[in-house]
Tab-separated table of C-alpha atoms in Angstrom:
chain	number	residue	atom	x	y	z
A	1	UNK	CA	-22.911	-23.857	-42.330
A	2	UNK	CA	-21.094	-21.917	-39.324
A	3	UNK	CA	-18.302	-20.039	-40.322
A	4	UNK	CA	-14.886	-20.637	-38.558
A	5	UNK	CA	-12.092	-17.903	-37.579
A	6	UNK	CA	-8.826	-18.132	-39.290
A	7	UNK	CA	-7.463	-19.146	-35.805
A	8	UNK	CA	-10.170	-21.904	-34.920
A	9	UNK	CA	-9.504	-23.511	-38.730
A	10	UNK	CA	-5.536	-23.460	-37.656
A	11	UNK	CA	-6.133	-25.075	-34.392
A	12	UNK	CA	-8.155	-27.517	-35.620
A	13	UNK	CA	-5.561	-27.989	-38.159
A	14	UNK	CA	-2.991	-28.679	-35.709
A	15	UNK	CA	-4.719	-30.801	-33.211
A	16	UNK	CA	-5.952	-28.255	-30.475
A	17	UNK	CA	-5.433	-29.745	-27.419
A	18	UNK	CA	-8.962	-31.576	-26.104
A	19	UNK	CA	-10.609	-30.493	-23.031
A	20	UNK	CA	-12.855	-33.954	-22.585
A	21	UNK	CA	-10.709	-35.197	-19.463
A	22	UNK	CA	-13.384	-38.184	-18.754
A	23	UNK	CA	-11.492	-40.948	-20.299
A	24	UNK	CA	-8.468	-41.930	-18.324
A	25	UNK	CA	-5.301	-40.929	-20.302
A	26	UNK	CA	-2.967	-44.453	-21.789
A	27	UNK	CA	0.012	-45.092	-20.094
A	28	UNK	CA	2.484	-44.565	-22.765
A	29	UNK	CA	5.576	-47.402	-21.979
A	30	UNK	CA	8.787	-45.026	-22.980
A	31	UNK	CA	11.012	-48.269	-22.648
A	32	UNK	CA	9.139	-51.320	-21.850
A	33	UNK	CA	12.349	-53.955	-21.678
A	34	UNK	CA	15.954	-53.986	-20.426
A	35	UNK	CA	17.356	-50.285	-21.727
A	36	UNK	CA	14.794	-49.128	-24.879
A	37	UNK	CA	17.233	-50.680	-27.656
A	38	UNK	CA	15.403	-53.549	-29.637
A	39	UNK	CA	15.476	-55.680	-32.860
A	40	UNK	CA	12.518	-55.258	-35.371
A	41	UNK	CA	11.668	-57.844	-37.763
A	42	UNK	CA	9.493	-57.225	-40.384
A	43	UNK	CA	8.201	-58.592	-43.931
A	44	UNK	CA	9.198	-56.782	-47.400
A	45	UNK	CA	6.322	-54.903	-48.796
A	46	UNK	CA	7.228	-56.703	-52.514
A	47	UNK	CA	8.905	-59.626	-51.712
A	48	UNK	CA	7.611	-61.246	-48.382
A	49	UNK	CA	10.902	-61.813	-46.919
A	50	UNK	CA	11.702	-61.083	-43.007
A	51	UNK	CA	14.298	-58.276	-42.697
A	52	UNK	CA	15.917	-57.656	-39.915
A	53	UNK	CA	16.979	-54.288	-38.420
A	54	UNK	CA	18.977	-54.556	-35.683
A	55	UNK	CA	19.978	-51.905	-32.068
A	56	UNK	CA	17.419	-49.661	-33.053
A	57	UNK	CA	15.112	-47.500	-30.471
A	58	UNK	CA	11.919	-48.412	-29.158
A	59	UNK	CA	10.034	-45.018	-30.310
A	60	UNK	CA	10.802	-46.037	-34.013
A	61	UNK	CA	8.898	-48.799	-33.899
A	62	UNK	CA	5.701	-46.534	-34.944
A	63	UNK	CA	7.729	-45.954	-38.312
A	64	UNK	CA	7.501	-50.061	-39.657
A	65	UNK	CA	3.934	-51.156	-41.173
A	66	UNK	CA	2.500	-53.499	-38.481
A	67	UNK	CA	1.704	-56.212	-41.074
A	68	UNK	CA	4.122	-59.044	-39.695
A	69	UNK	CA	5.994	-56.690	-37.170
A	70	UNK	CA	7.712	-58.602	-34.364
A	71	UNK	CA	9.627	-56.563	-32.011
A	72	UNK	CA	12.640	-57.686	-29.981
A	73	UNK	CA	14.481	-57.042	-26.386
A	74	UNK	CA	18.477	-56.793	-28.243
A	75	UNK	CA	19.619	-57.645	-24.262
A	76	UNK	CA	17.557	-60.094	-23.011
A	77	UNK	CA	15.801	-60.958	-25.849
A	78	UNK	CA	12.122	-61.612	-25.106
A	79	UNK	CA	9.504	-61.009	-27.682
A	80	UNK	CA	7.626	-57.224	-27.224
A	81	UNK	CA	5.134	-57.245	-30.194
């Protein structure tokens, strides 16, 4: 078993940056509709009912459990996920 630095076990703790540039990087969509505000819907972990929470930002999308997620426009209102 190698034995790591202190520093090497930190980086590797907090995601040291890769140097593996062959795969082309993701396009990451910072707002993909009308201004970045949209409507999430999403099902109740205990009850199975579809909550609504409405004007909220598309980066907090990554914060609702993707098990019946549907994801909203609030201007124009066509469907995103």
């Amino acid at each position: 078993m190698t034995d790591k630095s202190w520093m090497q076990k930190l980086a590797g703790f907090f995601g040291a940056p890769k140097s593996d540039t062959s795969e082309p990087a993701e396009e990451v969509v910072e707002n993909p509709c009308c201004n970045g505000v949209v409507h999430i819907a999403f099902r109740g972990v205990s009850d199975e009912r579809m909550y609504i929470s409405y004007s909220r930002r598309w980066p907090e999308v990554k914060f609702f459990r993707p098990r019946g997620l549907r994801v909203f426009c609030a201007d124009c209102r066509r469907r995103l996920l």
